[in-house]
mmCIF file of C-alpha atoms and ligand atoms in Angstrom:
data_model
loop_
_atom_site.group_PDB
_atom_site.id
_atom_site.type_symbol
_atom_site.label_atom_id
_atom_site.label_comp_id
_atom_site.label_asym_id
_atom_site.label_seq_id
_atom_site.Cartn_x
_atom_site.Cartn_y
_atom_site.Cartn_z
ATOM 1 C CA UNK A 1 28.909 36.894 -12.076
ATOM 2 C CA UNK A 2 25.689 34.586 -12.043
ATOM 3 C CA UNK A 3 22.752 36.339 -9.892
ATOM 4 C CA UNK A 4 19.157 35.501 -10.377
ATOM 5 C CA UNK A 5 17.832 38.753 -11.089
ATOM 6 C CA UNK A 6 13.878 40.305 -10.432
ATOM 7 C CA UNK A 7 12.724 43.190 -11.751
ATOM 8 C CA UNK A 8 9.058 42.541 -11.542
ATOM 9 C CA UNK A 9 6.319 40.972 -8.940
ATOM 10 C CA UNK A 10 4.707 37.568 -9.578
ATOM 11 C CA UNK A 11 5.169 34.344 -9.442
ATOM 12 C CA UNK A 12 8.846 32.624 -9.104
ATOM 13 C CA UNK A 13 8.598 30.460 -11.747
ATOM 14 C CA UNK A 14 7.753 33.736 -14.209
ATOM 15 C CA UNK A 15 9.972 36.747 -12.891
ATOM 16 C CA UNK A 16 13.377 35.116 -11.540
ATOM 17 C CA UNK A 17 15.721 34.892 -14.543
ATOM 18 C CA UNK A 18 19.838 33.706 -14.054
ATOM 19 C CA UNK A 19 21.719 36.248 -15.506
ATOM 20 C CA UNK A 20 24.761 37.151 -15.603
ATOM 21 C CA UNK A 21 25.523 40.352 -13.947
ATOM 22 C CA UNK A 22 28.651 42.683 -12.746
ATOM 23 C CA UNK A 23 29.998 41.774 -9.325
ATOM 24 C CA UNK A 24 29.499 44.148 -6.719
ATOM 25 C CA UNK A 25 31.612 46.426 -5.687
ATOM 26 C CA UNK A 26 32.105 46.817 -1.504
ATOM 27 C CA UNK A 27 31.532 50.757 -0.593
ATOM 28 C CA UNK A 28 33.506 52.091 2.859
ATOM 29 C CA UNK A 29 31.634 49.514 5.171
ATOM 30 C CA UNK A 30 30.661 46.441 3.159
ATOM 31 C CA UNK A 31 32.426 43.166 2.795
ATOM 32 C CA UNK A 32 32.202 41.571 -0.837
ATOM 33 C CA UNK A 33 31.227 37.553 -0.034
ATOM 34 C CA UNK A 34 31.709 34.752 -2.161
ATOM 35 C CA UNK A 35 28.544 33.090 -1.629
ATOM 36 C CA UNK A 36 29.166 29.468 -0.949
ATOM 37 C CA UNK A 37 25.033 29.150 0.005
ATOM 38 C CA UNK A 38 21.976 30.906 0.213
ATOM 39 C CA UNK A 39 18.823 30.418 2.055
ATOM 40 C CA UNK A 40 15.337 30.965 1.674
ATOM 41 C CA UNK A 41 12.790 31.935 3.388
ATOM 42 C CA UNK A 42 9.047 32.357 3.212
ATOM 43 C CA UNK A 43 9.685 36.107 3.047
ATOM 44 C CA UNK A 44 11.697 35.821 0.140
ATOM 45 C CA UNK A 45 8.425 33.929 -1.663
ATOM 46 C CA UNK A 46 6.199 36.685 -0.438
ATOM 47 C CA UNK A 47 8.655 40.268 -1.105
ATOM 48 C CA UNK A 48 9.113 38.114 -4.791
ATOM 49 C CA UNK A 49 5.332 37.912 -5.632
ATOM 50 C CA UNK A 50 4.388 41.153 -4.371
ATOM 51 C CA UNK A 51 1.807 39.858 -1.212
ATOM 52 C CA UNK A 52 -0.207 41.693 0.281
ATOM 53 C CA UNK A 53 -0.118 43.996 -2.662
ATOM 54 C CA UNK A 54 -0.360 47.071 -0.486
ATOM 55 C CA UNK A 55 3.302 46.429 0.169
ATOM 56 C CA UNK A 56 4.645 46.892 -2.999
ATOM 57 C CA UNK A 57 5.914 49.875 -2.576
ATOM 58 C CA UNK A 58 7.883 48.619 0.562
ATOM 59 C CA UNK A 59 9.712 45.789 -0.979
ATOM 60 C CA UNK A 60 10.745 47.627 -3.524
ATOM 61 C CA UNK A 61 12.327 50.192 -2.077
ATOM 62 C CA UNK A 62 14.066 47.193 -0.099
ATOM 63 C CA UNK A 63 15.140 45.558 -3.475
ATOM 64 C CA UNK A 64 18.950 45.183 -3.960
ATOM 65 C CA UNK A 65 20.649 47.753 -6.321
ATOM 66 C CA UNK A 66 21.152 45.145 -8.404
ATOM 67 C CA UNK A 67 17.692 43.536 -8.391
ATOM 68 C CA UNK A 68 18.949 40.454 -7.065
ATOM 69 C CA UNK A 69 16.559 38.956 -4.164
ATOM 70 C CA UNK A 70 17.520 36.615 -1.154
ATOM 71 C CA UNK A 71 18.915 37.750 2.134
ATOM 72 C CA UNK A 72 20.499 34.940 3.848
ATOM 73 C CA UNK A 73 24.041 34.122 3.041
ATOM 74 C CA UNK A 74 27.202 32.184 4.632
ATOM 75 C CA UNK A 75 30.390 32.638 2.211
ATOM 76 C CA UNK A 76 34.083 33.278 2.054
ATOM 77 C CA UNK A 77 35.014 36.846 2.243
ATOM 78 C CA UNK A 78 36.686 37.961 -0.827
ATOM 79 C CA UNK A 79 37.385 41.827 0.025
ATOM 80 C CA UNK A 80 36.421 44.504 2.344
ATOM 81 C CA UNK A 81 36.016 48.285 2.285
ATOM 82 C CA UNK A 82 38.211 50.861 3.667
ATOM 83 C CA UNK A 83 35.931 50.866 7.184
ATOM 84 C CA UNK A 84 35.777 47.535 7.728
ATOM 85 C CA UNK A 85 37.405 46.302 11.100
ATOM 86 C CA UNK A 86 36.003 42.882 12.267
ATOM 87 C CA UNK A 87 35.890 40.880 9.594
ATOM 88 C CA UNK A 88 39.372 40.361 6.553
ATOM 89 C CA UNK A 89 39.222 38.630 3.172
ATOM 90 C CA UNK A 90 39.274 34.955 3.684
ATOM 91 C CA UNK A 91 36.911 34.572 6.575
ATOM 92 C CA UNK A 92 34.309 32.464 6.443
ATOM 93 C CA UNK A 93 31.059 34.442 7.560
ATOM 94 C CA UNK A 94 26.815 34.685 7.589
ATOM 95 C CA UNK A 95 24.394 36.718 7.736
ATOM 96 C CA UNK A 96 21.400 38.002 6.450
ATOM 97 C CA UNK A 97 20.651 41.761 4.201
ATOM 98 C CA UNK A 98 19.945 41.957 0.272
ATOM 99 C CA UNK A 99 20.801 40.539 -3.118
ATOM 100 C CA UNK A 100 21.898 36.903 -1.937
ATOM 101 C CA UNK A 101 20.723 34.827 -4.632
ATOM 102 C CA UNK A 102 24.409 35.275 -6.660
ATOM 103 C CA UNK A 103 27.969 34.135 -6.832
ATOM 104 C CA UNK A 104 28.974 37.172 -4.747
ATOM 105 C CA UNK A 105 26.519 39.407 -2.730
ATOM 106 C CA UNK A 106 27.966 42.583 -0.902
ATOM 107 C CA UNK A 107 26.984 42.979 2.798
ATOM 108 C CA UNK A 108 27.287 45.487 4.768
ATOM 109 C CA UNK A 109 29.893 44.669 7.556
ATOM 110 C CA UNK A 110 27.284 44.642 10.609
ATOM 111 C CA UNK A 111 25.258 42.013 9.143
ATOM 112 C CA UNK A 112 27.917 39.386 9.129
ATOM 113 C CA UNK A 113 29.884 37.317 11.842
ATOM 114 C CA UNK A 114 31.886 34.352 11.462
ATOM 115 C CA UNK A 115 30.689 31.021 10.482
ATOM 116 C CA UNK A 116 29.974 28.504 13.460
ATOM 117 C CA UNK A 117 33.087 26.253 13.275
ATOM 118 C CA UNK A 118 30.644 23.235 13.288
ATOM 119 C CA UNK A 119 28.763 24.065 10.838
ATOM 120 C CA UNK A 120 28.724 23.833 6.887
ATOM 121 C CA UNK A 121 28.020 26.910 4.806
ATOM 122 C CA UNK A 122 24.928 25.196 3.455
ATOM 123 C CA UNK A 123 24.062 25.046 7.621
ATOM 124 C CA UNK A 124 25.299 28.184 8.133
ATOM 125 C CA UNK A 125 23.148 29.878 5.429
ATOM 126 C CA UNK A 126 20.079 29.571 7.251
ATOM 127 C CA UNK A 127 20.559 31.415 10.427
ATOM 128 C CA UNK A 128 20.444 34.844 9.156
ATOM 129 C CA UNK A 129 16.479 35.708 9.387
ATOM 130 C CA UNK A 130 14.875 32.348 10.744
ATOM 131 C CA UNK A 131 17.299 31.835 13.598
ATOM 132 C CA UNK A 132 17.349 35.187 14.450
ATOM 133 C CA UNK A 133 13.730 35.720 14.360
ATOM 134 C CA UNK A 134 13.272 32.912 16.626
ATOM 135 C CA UNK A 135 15.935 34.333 18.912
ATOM 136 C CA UNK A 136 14.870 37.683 19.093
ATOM 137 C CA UNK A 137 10.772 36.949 19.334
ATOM 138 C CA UNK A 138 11.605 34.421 22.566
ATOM 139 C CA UNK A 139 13.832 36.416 24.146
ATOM 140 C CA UNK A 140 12.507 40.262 23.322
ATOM 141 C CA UNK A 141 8.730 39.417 22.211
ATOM 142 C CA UNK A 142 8.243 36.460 24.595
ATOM 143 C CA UNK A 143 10.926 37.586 27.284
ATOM 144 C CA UNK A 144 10.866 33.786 28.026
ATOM 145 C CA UNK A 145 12.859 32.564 31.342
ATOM 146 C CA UNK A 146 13.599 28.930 32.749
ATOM 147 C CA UNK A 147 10.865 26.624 33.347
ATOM 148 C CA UNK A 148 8.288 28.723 31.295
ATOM 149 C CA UNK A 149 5.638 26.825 29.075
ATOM 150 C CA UNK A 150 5.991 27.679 25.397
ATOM 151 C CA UNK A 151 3.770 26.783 22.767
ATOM 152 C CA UNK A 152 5.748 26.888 19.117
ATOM 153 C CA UNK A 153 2.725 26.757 15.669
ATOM 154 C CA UNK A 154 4.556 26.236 12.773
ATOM 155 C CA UNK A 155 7.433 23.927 14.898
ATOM 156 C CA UNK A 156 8.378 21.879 11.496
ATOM 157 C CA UNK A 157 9.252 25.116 9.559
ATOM 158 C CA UNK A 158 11.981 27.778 9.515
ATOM 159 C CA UNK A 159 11.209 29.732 12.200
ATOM 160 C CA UNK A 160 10.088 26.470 14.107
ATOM 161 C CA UNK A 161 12.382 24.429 13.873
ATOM 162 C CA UNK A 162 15.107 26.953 15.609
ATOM 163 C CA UNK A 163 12.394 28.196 17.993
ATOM 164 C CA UNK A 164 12.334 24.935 19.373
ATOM 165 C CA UNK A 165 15.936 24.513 19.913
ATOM 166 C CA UNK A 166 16.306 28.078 21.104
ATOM 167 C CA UNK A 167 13.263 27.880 23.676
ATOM 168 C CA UNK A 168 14.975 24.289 25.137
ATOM 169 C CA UNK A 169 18.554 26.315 25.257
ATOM 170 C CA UNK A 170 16.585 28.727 27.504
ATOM 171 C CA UNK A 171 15.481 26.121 29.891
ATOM 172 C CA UNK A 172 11.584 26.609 28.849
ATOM 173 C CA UNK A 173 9.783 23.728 28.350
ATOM 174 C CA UNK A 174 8.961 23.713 24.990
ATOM 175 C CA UNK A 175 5.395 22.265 23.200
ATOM 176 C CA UNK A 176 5.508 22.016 19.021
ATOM 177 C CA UNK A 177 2.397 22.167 16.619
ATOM 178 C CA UNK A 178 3.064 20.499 13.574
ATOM 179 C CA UNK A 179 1.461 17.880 11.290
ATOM 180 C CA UNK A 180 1.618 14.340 11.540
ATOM 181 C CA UNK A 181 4.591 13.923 9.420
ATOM 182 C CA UNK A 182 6.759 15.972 11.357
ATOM 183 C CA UNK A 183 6.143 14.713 14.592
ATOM 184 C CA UNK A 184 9.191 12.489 14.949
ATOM 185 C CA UNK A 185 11.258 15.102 13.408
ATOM 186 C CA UNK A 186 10.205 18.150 16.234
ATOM 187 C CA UNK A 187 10.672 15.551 18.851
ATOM 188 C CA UNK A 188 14.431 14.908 17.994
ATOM 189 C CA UNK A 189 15.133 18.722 17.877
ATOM 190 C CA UNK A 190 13.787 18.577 21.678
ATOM 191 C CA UNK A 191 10.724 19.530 21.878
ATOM 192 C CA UNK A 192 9.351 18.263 25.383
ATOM 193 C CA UNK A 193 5.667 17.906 23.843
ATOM 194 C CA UNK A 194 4.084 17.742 20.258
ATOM 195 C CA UNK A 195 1.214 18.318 19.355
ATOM 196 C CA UNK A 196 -0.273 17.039 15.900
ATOM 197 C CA UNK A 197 -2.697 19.947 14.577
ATOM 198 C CA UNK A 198 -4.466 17.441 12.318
ATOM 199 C CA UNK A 199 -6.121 15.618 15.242
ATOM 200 C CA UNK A 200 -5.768 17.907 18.101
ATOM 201 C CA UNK A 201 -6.395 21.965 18.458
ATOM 202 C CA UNK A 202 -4.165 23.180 21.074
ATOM 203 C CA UNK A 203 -6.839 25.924 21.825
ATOM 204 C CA UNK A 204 -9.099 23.355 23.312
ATOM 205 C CA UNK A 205 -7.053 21.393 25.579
ATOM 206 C CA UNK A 206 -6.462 22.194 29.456
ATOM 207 C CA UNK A 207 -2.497 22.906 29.115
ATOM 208 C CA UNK A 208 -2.326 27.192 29.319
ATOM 209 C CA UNK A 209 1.428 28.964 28.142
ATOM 210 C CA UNK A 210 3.247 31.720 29.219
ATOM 211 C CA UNK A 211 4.068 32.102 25.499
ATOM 212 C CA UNK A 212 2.784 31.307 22.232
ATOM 213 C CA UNK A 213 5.091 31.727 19.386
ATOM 214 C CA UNK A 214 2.478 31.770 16.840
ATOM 215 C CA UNK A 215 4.268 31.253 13.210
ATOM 216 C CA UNK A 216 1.345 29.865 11.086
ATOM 217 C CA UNK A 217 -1.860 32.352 12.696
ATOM 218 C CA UNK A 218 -4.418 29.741 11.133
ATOM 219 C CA UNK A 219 -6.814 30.300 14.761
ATOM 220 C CA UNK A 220 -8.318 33.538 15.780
ATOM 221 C CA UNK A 221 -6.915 35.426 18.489
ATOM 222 C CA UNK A 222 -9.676 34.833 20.934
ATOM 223 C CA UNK A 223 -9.375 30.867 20.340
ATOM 224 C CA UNK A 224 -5.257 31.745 20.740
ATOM 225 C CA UNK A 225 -5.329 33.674 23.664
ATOM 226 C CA UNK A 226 -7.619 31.274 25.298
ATOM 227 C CA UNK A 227 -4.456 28.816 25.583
ATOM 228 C CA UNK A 228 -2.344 31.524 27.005
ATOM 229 C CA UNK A 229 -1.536 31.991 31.021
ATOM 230 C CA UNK A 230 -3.480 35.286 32.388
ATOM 231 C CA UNK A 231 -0.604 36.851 32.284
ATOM 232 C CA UNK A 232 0.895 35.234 28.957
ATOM 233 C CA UNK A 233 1.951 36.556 25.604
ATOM 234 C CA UNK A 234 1.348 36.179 22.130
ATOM 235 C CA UNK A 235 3.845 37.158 19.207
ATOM 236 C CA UNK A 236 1.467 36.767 16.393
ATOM 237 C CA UNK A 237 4.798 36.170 13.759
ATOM 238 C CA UNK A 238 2.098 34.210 10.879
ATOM 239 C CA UNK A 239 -0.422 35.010 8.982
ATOM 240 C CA UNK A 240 -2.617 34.325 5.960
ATOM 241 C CA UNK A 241 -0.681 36.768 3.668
ATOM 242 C CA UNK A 242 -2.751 37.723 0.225
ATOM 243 C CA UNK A 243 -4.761 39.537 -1.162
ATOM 244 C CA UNK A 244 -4.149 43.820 -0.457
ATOM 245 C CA UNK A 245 -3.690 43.402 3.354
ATOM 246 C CA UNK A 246 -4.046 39.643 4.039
ATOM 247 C CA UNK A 247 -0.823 39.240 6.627
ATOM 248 C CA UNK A 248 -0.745 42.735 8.367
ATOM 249 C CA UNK A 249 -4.189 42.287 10.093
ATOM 250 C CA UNK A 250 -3.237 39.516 12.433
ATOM 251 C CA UNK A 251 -0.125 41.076 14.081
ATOM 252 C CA UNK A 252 -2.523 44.725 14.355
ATOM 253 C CA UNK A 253 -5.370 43.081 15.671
ATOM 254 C CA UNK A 254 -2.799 41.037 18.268
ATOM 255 C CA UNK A 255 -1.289 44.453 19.141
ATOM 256 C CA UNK A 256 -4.888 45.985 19.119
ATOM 257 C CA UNK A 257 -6.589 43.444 21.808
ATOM 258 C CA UNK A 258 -3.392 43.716 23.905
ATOM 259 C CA UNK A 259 -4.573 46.974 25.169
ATOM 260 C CA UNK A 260 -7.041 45.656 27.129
ATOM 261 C CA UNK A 261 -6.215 42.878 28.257
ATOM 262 C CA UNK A 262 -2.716 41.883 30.808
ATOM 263 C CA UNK A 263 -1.809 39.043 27.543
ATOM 264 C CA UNK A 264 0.500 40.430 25.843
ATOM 265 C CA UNK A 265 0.939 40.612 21.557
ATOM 266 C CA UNK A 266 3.212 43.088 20.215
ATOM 267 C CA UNK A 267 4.253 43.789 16.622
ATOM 268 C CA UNK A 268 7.107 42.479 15.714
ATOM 269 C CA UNK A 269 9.765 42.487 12.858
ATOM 270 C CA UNK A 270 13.497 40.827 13.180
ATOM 271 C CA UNK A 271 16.567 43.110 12.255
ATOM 272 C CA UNK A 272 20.007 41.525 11.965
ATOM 273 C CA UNK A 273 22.451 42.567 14.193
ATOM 274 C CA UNK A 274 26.515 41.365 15.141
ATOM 275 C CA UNK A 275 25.484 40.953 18.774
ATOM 276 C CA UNK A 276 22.533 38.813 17.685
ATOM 277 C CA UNK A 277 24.458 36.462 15.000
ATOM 278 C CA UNK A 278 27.164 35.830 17.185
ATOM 279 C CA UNK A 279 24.698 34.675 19.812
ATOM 280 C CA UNK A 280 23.139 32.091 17.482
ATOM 281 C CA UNK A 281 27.141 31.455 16.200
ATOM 282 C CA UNK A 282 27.846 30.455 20.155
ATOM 283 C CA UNK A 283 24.575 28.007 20.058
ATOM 284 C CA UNK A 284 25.672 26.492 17.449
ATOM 285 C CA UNK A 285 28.967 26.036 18.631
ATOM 286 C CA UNK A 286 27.793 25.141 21.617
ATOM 287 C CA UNK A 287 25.741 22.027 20.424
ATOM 288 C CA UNK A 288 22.724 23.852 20.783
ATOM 289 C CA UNK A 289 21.134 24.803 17.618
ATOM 290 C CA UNK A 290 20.950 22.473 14.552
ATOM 291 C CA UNK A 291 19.571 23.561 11.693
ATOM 292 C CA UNK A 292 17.277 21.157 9.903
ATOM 293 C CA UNK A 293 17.627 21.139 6.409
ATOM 294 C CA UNK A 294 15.200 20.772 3.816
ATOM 295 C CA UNK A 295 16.323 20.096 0.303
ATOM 296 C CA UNK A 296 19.261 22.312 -1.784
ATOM 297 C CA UNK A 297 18.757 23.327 -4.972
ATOM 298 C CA UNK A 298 21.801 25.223 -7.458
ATOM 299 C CA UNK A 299 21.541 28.844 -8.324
ATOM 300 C CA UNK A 300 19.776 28.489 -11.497
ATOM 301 C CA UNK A 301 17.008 26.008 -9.792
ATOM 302 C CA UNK A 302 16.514 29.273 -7.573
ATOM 303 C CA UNK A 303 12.753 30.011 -8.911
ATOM 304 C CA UNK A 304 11.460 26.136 -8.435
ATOM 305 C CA UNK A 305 13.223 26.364 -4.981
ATOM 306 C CA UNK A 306 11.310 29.654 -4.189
ATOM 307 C CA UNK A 307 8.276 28.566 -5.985
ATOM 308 C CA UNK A 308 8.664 25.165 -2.927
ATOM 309 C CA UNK A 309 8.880 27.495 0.285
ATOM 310 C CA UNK A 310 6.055 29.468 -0.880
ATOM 311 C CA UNK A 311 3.622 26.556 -0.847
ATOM 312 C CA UNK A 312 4.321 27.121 3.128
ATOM 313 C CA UNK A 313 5.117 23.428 3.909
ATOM 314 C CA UNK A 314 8.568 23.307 4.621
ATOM 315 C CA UNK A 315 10.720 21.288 6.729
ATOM 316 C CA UNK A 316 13.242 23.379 8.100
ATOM 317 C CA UNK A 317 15.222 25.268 5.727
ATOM 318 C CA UNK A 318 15.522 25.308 1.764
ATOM 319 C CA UNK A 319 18.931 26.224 0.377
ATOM 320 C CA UNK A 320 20.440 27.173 -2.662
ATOM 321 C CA UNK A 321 24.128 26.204 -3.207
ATOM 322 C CA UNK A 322 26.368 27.403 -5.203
ATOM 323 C CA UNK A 323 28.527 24.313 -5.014
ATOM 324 C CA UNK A 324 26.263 22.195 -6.570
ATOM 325 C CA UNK A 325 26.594 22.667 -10.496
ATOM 326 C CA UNK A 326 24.144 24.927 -12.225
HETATM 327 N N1 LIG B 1 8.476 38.924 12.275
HETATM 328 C C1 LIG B 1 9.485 38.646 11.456
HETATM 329 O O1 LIG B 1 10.461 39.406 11.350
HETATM 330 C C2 LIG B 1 9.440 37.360 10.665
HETATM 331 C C3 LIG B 1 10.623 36.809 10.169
HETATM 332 C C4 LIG B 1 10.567 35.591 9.486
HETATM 333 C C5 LIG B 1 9.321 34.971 9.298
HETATM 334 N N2 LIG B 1 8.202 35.567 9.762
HETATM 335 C C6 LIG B 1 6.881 34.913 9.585
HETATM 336 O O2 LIG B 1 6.878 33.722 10.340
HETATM 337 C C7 LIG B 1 5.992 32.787 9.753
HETATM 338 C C8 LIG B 1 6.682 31.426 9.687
HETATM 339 O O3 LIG B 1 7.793 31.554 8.798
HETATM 340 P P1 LIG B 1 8.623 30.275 8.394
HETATM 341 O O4 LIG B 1 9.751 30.779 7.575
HETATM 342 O O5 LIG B 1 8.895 29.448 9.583
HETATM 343 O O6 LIG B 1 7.563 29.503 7.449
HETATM 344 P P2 LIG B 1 7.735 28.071 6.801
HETATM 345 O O7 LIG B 1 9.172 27.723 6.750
HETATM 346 O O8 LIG B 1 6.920 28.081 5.568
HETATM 347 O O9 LIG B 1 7.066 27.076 7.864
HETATM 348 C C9 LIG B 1 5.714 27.003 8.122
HETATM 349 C C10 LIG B 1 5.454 25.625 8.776
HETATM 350 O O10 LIG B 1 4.150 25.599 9.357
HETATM 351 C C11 LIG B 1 3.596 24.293 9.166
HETATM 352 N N3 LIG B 1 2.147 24.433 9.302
HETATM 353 C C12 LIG B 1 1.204 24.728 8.373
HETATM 354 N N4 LIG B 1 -0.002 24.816 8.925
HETATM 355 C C13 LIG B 1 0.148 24.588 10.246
HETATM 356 C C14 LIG B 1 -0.743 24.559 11.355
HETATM 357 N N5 LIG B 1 -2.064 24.775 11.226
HETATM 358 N N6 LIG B 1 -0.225 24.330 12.582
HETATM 359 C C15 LIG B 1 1.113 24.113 12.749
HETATM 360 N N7 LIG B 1 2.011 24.107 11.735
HETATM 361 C C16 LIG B 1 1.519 24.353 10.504
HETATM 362 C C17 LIG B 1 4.101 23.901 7.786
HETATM 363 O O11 LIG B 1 4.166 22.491 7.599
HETATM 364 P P3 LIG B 1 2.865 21.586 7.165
HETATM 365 O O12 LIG B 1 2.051 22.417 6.203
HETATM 366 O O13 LIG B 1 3.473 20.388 6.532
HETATM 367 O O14 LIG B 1 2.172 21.302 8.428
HETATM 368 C C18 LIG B 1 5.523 24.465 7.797
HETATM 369 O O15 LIG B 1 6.454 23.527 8.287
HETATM 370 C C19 LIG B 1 5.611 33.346 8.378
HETATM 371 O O16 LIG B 1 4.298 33.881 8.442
HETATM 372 C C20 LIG B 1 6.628 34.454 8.154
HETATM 373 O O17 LIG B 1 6.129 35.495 7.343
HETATM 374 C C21 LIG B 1 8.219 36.733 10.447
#
């Protein structure tokens, strides 16, 4: 098969070659997808180049078997292993785990459900770590209810853009940061406010939140926490990542602070789960979630396309299909 294939850090454009590889084979309790998309995220850029350095190590234990990076997928399942009970070959699924950059990735079975009925592949490619991340940091991190304030950095990008949605699907009322020309674009997915960071600082104003959903971490946590209700919380989700440690201090010194103080900030890192997909599958279906989508690039455009996302000024999500000719 056709796989873009890593075996060293740096940038995209120098250590993501196409090759061609052997399909995967599905052990006991993975499902064999034809990849019919793949999505990226800013992870992808960062476990690629090897940032902060002092995770290394980390991502490449992580790395797919077969060295090929990418996590999210939606596809057609072509077979299953002997274990496998909720999903048969010919469903059309997501999801998010390793080596998705390829004609066929194998998955195992818990981190796939089936496509949203409404949605393309190319759509349903990007729900597997952005979506989910969203979901799970307002609901667990933020434990947001009805007719909370929520204040989303970062509203024009992956995790924004479905934050948004998600937050207005929970009856919170739902403020966006973004720059000036994604205003228009945060206000159709329904966000109640906006706020354009190039002429305003949402630290400074009167407006407090019972939870900032802070995806971009370019103001300290005292100017942050400042904007937050007594009471509030903070899921410090961005960061400057570089450098040896550049990206782990924010979330640690969020965590850190949180001790002594009621405002809440913990540590936080998504995992993929049925329970969790299917949720986002029923917003979806239910009319509620949209993903936005930047632009799509084919499999062998893969490094420019990760090379994009990593300049960190996406709007919504970047795909990679496998439909488009290579
Ligand atoms: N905890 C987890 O498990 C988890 C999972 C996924 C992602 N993450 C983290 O979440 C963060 C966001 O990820 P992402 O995939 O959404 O990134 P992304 O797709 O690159 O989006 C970032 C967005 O932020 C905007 N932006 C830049 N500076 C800004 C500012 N000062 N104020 C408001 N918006 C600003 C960018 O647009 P402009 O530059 O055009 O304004 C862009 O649209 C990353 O740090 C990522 O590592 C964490």
């Amino acid at each position: 098969m056709k796989a873009i294939v890593q075996t060293k850090f740096g940038s995209p454009l120098d250590v993501l070659k196409l090759g061609e590889i052997d399909t995967p084979t599905p052990g006991k309790d993975e499902v064999l997808v034809k990849v019919h998309a793949a999505s990226i995220h800013i992870g992808d850029y960062y476990t690629i180049a090897g940032l902060p350095y002092v995770m290394r190590p980390m991502f490449k234990a992580m790395r797919a078997k077969n060295d090929v990076p990418g996590m999210d997928v939606a596809g057609t399942v072509e077979a299953v292993g002997d274990d496998v009970t909720q999903v048969h070959p010919g469903d059309e699924v997501f999801g998010s785990h390793k080596g998705a950059f390829a004609e066929y990735a194998c998955f195992p079975e818990r981190s796939l459900v089936t496509k949203p009925a409404n949605l393309t592949f190319e759509q349903a490619s990007t729900l597997g770590v952005s979506a989910l991340t969203a979901l799970q940091g307002l609901r667990d991190q933020g434990e947001v209810q009805p007719g909370h304030k929520v204040l989303i950095t970062g509203a024009s990008g992956g995790v924004g853009t479905f934050a948004v949605q998600i937050a207005k699907a929970m009856g919170a009322e739902a403020t966006g940061v973004c720059s000036t020309r994604n205003m228009e674009m945060v206000r159709s997915i329904g966000a109640d406010h906006v706020i354009d960071y190039t002429h305003e600082d949402f630290t400074e104003g009167d407006r407090r939140y019972d939870f900032i959903f802070d995806n971009v971490g370019s103001r300290s946590l005292s100017d942050t926490r400042r904007a937050l209700t007594a009471t509030g919380r903070l899921l410090a989700n961005g960061a400057q990542v570089g450098g040896w440690f550049g990206g782990l201090r924010e979330p640690i010194a969020a965590f850190a602070s949180s001790l002594f103080v009621p405002q809440q900030g913990r540590p936080f890192v998504s995992t993929a789960n049925p329970e969790d997909l299917a949720a986002l599958k029923e917003l979806a279906e239910a009319g509620k979630l949209t993903p936005v989508l930047d632009r799509t690039f084919p499999l062998d455009q893969t490094p420019d396309a990760v090379a994009q996302v990593g300049e960190g000024h996406a709007q919504g999500k970047t795909i990679i299909s496998l439909e488009k000719a290579n």
